CSV table of C-alpha atoms and ligand atoms in Angstrom, one decimal:
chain,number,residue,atom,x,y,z
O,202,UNK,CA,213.1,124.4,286.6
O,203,UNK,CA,212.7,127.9,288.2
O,204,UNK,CA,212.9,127.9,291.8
O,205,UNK,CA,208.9,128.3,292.3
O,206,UNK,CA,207.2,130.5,289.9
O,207,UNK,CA,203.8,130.5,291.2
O,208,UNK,CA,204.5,132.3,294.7
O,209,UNK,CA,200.9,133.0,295.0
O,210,UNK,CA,199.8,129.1,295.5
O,211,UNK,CA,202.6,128.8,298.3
O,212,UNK,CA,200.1,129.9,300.8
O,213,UNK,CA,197.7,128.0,302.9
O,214,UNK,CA,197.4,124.9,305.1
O,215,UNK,CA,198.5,121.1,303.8
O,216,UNK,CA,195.7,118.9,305.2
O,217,UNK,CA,196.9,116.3,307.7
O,218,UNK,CA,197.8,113.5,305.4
O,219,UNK,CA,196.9,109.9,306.9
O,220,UNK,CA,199.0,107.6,306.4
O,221,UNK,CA,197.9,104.8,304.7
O,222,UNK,CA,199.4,102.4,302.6
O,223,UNK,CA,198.0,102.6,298.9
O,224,UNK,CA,198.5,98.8,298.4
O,225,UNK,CA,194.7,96.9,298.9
O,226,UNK,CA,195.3,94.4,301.3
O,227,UNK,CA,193.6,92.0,298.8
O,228,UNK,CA,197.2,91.7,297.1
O,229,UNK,CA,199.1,90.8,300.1
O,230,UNK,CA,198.0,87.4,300.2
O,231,UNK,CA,200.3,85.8,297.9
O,232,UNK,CA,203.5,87.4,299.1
O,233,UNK,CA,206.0,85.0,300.1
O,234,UNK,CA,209.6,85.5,301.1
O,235,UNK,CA,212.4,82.9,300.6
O,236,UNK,CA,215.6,82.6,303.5
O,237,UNK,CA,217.8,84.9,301.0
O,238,UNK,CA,215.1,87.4,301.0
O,239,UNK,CA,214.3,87.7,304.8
O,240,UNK,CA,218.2,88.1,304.9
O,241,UNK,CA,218.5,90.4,302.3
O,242,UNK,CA,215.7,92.8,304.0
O,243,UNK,CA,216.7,91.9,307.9
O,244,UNK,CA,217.0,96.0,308.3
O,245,UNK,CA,213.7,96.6,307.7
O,246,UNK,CA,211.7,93.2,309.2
O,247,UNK,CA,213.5,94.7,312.8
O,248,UNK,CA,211.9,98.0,312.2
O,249,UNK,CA,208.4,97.8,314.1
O,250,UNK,CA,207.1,100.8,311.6
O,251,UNK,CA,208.1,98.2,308.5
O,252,UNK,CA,208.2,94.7,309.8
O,253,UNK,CA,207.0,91.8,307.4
O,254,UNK,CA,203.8,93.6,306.7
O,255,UNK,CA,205.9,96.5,305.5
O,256,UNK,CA,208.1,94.5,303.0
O,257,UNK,CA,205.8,92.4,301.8
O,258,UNK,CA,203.9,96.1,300.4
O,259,UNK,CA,207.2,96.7,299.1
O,260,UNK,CA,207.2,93.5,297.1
O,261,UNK,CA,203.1,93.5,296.4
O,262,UNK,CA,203.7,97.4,294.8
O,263,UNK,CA,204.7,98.4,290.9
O,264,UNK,CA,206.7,101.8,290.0
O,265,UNK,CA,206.9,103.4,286.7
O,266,UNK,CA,210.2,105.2,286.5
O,267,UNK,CA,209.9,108.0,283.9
O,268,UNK,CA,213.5,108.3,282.6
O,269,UNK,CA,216.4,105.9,283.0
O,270,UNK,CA,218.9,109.4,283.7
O,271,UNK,CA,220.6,111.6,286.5
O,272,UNK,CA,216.6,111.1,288.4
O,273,UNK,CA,215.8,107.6,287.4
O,274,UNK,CA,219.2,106.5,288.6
O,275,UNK,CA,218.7,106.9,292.1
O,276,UNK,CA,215.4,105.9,292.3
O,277,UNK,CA,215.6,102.8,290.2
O,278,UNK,CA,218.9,101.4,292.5
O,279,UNK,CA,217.1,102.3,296.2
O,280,UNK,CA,214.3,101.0,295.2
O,281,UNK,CA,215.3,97.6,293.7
O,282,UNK,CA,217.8,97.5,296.7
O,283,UNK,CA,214.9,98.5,298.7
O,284,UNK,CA,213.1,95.3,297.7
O,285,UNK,CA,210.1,96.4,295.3
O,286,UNK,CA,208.2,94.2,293.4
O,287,UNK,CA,207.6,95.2,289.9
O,288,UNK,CA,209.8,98.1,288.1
O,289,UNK,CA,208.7,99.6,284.8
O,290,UNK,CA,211.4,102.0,283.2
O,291,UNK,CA,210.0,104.3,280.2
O,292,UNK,CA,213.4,105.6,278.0
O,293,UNK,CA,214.4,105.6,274.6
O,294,UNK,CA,217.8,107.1,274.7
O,295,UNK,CA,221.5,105.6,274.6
O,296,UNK,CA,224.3,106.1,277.3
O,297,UNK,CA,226.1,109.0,276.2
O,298,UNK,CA,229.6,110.3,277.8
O,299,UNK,CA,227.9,113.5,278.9
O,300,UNK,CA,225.6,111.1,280.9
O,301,UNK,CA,228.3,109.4,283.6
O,302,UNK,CA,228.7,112.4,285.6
O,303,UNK,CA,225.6,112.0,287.1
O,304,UNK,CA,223.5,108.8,285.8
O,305,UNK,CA,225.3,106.2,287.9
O,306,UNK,CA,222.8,103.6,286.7
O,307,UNK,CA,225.8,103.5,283.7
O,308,UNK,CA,228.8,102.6,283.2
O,309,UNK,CA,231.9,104.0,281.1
O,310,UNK,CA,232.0,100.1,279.4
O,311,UNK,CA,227.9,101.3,278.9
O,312,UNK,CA,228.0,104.3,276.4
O,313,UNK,CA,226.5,103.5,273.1
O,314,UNK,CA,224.3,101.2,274.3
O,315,UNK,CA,220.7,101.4,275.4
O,316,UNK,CA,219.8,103.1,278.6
O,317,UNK,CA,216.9,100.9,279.2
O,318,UNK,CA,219.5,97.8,278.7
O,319,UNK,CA,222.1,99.2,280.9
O,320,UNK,CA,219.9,99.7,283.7
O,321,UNK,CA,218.2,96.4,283.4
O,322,UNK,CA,221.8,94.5,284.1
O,323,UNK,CA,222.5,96.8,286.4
O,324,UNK,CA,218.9,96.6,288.7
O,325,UNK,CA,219.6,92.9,288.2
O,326,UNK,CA,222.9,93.1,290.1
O,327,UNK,CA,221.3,94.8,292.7
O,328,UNK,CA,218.4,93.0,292.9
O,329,UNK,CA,217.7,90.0,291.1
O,330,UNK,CA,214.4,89.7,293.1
O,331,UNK,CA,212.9,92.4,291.1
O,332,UNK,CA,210.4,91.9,288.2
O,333,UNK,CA,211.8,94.9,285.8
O,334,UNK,CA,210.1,95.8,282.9
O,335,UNK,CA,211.1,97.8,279.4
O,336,UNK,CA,209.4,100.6,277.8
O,337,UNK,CA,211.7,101.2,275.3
O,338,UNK,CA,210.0,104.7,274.0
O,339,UNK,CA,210.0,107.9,274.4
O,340,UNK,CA,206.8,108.9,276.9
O,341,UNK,CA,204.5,110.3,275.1
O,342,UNK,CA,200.4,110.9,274.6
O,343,UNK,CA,199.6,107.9,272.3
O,344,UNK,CA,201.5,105.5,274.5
O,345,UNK,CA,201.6,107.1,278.4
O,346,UNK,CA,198.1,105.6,279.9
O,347,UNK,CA,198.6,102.2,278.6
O,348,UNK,CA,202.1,102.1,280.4
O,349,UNK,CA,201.1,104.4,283.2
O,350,UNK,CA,197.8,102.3,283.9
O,351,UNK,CA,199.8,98.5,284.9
O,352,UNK,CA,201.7,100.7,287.5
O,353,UNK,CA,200.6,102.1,291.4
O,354,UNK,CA,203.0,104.8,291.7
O,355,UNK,CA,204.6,107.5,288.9
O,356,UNK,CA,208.1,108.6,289.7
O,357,UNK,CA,208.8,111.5,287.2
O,358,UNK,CA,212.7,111.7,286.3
O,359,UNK,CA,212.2,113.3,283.3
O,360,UNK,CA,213.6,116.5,282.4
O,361,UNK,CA,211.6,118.7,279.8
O,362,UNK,CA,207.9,120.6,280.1
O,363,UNK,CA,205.8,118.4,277.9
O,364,UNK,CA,206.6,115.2,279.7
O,365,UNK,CA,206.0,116.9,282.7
O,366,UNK,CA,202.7,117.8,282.1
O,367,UNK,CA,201.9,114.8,280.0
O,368,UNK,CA,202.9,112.8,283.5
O,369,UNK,CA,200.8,114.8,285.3
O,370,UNK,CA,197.4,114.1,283.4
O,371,UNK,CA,197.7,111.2,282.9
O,372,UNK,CA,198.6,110.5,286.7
O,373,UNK,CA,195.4,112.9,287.5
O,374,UNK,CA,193.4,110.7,284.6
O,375,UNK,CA,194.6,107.3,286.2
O,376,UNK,CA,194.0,108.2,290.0
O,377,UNK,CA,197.8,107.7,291.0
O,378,UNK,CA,200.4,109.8,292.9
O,379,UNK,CA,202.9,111.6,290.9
O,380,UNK,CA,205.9,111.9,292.4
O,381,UNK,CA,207.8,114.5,291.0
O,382,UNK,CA,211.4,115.7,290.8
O,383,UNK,CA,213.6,118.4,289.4
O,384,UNK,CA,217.0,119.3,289.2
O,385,UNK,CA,219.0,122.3,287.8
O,386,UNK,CA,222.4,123.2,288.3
O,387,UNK,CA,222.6,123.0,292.0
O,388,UNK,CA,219.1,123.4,293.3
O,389,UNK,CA,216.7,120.4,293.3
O,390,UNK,CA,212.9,120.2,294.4
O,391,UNK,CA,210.4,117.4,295.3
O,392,UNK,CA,206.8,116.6,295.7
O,393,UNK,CA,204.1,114.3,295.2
O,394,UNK,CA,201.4,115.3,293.3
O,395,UNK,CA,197.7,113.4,294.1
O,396,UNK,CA,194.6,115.0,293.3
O,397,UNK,CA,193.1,111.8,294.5
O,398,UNK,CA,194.4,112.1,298.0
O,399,UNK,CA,193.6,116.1,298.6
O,400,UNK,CA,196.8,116.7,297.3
O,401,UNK,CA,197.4,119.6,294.2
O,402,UNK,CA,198.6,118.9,291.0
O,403,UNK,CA,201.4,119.8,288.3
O,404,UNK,CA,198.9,122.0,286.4
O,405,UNK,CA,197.4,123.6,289.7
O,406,UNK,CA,201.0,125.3,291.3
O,407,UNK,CA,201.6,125.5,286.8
O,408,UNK,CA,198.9,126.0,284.7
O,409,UNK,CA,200.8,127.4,281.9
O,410,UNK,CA,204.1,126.5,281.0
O,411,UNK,CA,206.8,128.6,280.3
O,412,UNK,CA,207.7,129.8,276.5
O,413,UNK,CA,209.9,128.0,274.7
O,414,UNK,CA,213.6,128.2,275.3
O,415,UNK,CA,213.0,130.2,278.4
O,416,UNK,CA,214.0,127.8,280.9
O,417,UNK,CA,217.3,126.1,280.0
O,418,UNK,CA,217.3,122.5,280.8
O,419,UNK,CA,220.4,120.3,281.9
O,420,UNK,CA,222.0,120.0,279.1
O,421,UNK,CA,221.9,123.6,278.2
O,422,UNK,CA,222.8,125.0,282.2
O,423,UNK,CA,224.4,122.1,283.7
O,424,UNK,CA,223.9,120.4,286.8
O,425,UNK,CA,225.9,119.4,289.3
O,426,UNK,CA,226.7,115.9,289.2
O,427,UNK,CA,226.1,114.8,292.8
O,428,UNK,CA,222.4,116.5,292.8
O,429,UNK,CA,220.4,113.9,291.2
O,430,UNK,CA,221.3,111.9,294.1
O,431,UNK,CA,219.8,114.2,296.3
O,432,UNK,CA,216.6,114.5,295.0
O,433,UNK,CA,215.9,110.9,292.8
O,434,UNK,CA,216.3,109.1,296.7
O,435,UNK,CA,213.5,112.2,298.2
O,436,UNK,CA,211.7,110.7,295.7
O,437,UNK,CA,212.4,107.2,295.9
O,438,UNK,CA,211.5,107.8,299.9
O,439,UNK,CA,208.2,108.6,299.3
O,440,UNK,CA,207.3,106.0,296.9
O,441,UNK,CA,208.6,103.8,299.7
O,442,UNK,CA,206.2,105.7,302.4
O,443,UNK,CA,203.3,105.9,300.1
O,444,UNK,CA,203.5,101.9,299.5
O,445,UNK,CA,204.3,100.8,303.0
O,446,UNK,CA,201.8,103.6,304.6
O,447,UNK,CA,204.2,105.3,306.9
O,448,UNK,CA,205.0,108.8,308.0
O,449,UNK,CA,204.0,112.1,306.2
O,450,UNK,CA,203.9,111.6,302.3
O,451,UNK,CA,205.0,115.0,300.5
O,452,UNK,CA,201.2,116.0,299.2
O,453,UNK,CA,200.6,118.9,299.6
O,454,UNK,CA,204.2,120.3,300.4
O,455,UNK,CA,206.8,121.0,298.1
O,456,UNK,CA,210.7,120.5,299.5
O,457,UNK,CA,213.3,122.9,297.6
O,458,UNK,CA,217.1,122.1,298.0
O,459,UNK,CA,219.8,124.1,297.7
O,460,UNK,CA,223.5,122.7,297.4
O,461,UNK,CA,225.6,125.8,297.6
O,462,UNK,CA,223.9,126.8,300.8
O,463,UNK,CA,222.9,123.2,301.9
O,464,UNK,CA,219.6,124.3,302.9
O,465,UNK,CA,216.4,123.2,302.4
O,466,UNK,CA,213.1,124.6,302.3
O,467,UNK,CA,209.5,123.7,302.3
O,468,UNK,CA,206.7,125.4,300.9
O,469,UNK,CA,203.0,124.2,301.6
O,470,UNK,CA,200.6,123.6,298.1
O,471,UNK,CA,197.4,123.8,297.9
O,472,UNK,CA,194.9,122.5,295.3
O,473,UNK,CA,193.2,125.1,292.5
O,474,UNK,CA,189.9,124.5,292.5
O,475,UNK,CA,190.2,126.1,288.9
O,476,UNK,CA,192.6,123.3,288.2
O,477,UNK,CA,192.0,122.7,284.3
O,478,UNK,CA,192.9,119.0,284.7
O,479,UNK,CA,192.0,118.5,288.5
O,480,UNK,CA,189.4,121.0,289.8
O,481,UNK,CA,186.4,121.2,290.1
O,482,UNK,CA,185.0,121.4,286.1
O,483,UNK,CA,188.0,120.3,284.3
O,484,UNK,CA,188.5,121.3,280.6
O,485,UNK,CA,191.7,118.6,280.2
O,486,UNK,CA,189.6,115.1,280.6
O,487,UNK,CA,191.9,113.2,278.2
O,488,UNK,CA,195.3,113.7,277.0
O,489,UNK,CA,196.3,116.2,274.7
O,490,UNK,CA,199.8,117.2,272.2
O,491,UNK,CA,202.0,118.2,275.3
O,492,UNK,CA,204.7,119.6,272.3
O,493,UNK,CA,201.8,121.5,271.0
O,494,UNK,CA,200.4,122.9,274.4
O,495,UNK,CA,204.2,124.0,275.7
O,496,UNK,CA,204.7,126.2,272.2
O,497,UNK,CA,207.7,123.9,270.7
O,498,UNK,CA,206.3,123.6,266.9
O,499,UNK,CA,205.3,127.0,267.3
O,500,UNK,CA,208.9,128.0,268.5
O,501,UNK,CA,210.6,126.0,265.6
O,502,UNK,CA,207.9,127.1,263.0
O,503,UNK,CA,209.4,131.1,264.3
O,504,UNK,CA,212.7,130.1,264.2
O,505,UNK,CA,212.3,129.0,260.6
O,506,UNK,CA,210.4,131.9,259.6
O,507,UNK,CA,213.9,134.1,260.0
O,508,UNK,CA,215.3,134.7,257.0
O,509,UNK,CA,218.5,132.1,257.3
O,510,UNK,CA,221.8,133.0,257.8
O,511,UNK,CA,225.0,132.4,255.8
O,512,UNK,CA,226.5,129.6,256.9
O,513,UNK,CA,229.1,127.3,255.7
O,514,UNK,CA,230.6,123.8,256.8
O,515,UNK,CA,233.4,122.9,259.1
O,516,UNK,CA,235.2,121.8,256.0
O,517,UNK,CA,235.2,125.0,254.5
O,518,UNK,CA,236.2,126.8,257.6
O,519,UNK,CA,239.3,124.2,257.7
O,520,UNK,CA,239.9,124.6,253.4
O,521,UNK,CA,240.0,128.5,254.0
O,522,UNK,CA,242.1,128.2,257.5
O,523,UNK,CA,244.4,125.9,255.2
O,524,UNK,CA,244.7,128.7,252.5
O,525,UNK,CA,245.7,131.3,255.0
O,526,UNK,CA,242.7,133.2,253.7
O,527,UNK,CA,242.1,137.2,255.5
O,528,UNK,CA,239.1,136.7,257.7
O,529,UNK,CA,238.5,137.2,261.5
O,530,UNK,CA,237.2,133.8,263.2
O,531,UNK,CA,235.2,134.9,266.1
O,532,UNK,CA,234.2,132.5,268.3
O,533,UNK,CA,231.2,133.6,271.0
O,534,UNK,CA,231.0,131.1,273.4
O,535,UNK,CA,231.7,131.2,277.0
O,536,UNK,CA,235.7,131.2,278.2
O,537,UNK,CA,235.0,128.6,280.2
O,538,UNK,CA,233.9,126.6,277.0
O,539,UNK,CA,237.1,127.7,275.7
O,540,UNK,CA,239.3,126.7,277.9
O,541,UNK,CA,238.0,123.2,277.5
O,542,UNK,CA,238.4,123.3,273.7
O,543,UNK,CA,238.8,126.2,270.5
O,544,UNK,CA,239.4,126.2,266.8
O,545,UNK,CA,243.0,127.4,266.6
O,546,UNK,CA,243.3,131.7,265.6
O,547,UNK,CA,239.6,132.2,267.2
O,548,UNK,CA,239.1,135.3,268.9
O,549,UNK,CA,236.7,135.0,272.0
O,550,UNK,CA,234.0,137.5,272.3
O,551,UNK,CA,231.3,136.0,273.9
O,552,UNK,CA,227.7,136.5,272.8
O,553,UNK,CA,226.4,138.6,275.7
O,554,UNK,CA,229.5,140.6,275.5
O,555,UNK,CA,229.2,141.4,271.7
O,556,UNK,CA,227.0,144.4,271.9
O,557,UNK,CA,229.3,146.2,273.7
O,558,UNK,CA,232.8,144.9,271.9
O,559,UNK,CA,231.8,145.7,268.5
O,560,UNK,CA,234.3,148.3,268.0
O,561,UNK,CA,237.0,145.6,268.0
O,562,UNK,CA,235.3,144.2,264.7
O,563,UNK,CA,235.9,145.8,261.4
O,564,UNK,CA,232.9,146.1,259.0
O,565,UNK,CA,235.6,145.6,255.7
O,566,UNK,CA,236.6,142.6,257.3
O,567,UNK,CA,235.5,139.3,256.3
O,568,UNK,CA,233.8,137.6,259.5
O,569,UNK,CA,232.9,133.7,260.0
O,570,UNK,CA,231.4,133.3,263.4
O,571,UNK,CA,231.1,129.8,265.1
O,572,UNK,CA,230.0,128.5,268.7
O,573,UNK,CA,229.3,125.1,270.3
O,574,UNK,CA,226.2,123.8,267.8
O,575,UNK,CA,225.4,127.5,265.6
O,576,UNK,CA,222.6,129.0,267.3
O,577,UNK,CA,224.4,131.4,269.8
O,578,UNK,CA,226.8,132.3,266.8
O,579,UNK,CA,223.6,132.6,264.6
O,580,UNK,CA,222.2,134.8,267.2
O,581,UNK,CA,225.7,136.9,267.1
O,582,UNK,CA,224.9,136.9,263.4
O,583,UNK,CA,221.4,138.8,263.6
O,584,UNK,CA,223.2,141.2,265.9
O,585,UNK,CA,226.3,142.2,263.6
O,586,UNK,CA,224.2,142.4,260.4
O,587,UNK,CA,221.6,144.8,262.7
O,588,UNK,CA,224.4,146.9,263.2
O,589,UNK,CA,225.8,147.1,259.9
O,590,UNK,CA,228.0,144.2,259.5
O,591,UNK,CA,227.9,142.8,255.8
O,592,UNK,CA,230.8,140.0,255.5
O,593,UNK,CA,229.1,137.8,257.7
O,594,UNK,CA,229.2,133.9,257.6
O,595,UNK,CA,227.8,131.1,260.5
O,596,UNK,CA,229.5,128.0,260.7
O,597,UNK,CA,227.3,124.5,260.7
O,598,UNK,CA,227.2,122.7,263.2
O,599,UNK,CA,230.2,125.0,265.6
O,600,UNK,CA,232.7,123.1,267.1
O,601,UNK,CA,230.7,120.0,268.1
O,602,UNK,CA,231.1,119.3,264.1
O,603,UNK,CA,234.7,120.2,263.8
O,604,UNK,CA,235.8,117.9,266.8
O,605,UNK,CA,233.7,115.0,265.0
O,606,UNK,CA,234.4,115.8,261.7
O,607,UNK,CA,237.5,117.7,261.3
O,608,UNK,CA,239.7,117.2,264.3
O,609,UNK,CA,238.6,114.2,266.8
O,610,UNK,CA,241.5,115.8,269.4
O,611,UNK,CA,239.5,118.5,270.3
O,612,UNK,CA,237.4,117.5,273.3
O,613,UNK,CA,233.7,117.6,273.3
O,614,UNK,CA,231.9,118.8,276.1
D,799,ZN,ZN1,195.5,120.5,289.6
């Protein structure tokens, strides 16, 4: 995420914000605590702004976690520690390595296995008290308001545009606060979105998103592994004030955090009356293709359209390393990346570097190019066959596919 494209909605006055519990009383009635429960939330009965009435919110209330990940892991341990009724977690994705840094919902014994299972043992540890429930799919138009609608509060911990915005409609649609979340790198942000409740939405501080590829997301930038933390418990805070009716909620104001400087920063939001999907005559009244409306088959239909490159396989860079073949392996990724791992005799030059050190490349020479999947070295590709290179070959897959396929002791990253 950008730090806050849309300066010119960070302007105007938040309205005062009572607070008010969204639970109806109505569903109070039947909450009952055993002994081991009053003990397990003694901290909060002895609060006089929580009590029993407070608690017994938390355990009347239903979340939908958006993403069992860096985000979801946060929220999803506070608030079944917290003492939350019902839990929902929508995620279709395994435990990966690249995942423990930060998604402490998983353990190392964890990766290969489902996310959604993972956290379900783990919640369960925490909490058994908690009702969780499974969504084990990806988020998306056809399924999102069936899920979304069993649920009082949203917590987005998702990471890409089209999820984003789907959240937000169909949060908007259904009448429920949004709370919403991002991380990148090392600066986080957090709101809650409510149309409902006077607040803005998504749509009305972004009412276009950005083009494909322009915003790199986690896995492409990095984050810091402590971050999530950060920001999933802001999160996981407000769902807590927004269920027991206390304090300020976040509508209306959006908190930024940076971790290099330890600072945050709030700006004040304010709804668009223009709003496509929450002002006053909205053209979004149902949901729509969220990979259509952020440009992504459009962005992979243009992609395609380029005439391909040559490529070949990590098997035939390692046959023609093997035959001591004359070519020049260049290998334009980052040195950091190449400290962590290389195909031995690769020379570093890395892509944003390569327009100006193309006088240390010979046009007679054979060239094979490689990188970390094949689109930066594809990219280099375009660039030395503009300026005149011929002998010009991409390899497959970079050096994610020779670790896996040709040598499993160079580390993956
Ligand atoms: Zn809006």
């Amino acid at each position: 995420m950008p730090p806050f494209a849309n300066a010119g909605r960070v302007l105007g006055c938040a309205s005062n914000f009572m607070a008010q519990s969204i639970i109806d009383p109505s569903r109070l009635e039947k909450i009952e605590f055993s002994n081991d429960e009053i003990a397990r939330y003694s901290r909060h009965l002895i609060m006089p702004e929580v009590t029993l009435a407070g608690q017994r919110r938390l355990k009347a209330a239903s979340i939908l976690c958006i993403g069992a990940g860096g985000l979801g892991s946060p929220i999803a341990l506070y608030l079944a520690a917290a003492g939350i009724g019902r839990m929902g977690l929508v995620d279709g994705d395994t435990v990966d390595f690249s995942n423990l840094q930060r998604q402490i919902l998983h353990g190392t014994k964890d990766v290969g296995r489902k996310k959604l299972n993972s956290a379900r043992d783990r919640i369960r540890e925490v909490n058994p008290n908690v009702q969780v429930e499974l969504h084990d799919t990806m988020f998306r138009s056809e399924n999102a308001m069936e899920i979304a609608a069993d649920y009082d509060i949203v917590i987005d911990g998702t990471d890409n545009f089209p999820t984003r915005y789907l959240s937000n409609d169909v949060c908007v649609l259904l009448k429920k606060p949004n709370v919403y979340g991002s991380i990148f790198r090392f600066d986080g942000q957090c709101t809650v979105f409510a149309p409902h409740l006077s607040g803005p939405c998504y749509r009305c501080m972004f009412p276009e998103p950005p083009p494909p590829g322009m915003v790199p997301s986690c896995a492409e930038g990095g984050v810091l592994g402590v971050l999530p933390g950060i920001i999933g418990v802001m999160q996981a805070i407000e769902a807590v004030k927004l269920i027991m009716g206390i304090g300020e909620p976040l509508i209306g104001r959006l908190v930024s955090f940076d971790a290099l400087k330890m600072k945050f920063r709030e700006f004040k939001l304010r709804r668009d009356p223009k709003c496509p999907v929450c002002g006053e005559n909205p053209t979004i009244t149902e949901l729509i293709d969220y990979d259509q409306f952020c440009g992504i088959p459009q962005a992979a239909a243009a992609e395609a359209a380029e005439a391909p490159v040559p490529e070949m396989t990590v098997h035939e860079l390692k046959q023609k390393l093997d035959a001591k073949e004359k070519f020049v392996l260049v290998d334009v990724r980052e040195p950091y990346e190449y400290d962590i791992a290389r195909i031995p005799g690769a020379k570093l030059i890395p892509l944003g570097e390569l327009p100006s050190r193309m006088s240390e490349l010979d046009t007679a020479d054979d060239i094979v190019l490689h990188c970390k999947m094949g689109g930066r070295s594809a990219r280099a590709l375009r660039l030395l066959q503009e300026a005149g290179f011929s002998k010009l070959t991409n390899v497959a897959g970079g050096i994610e596919a020779w670790a896996e396929e040709i040598d499993p002791s160079v580390p993956r990253y």
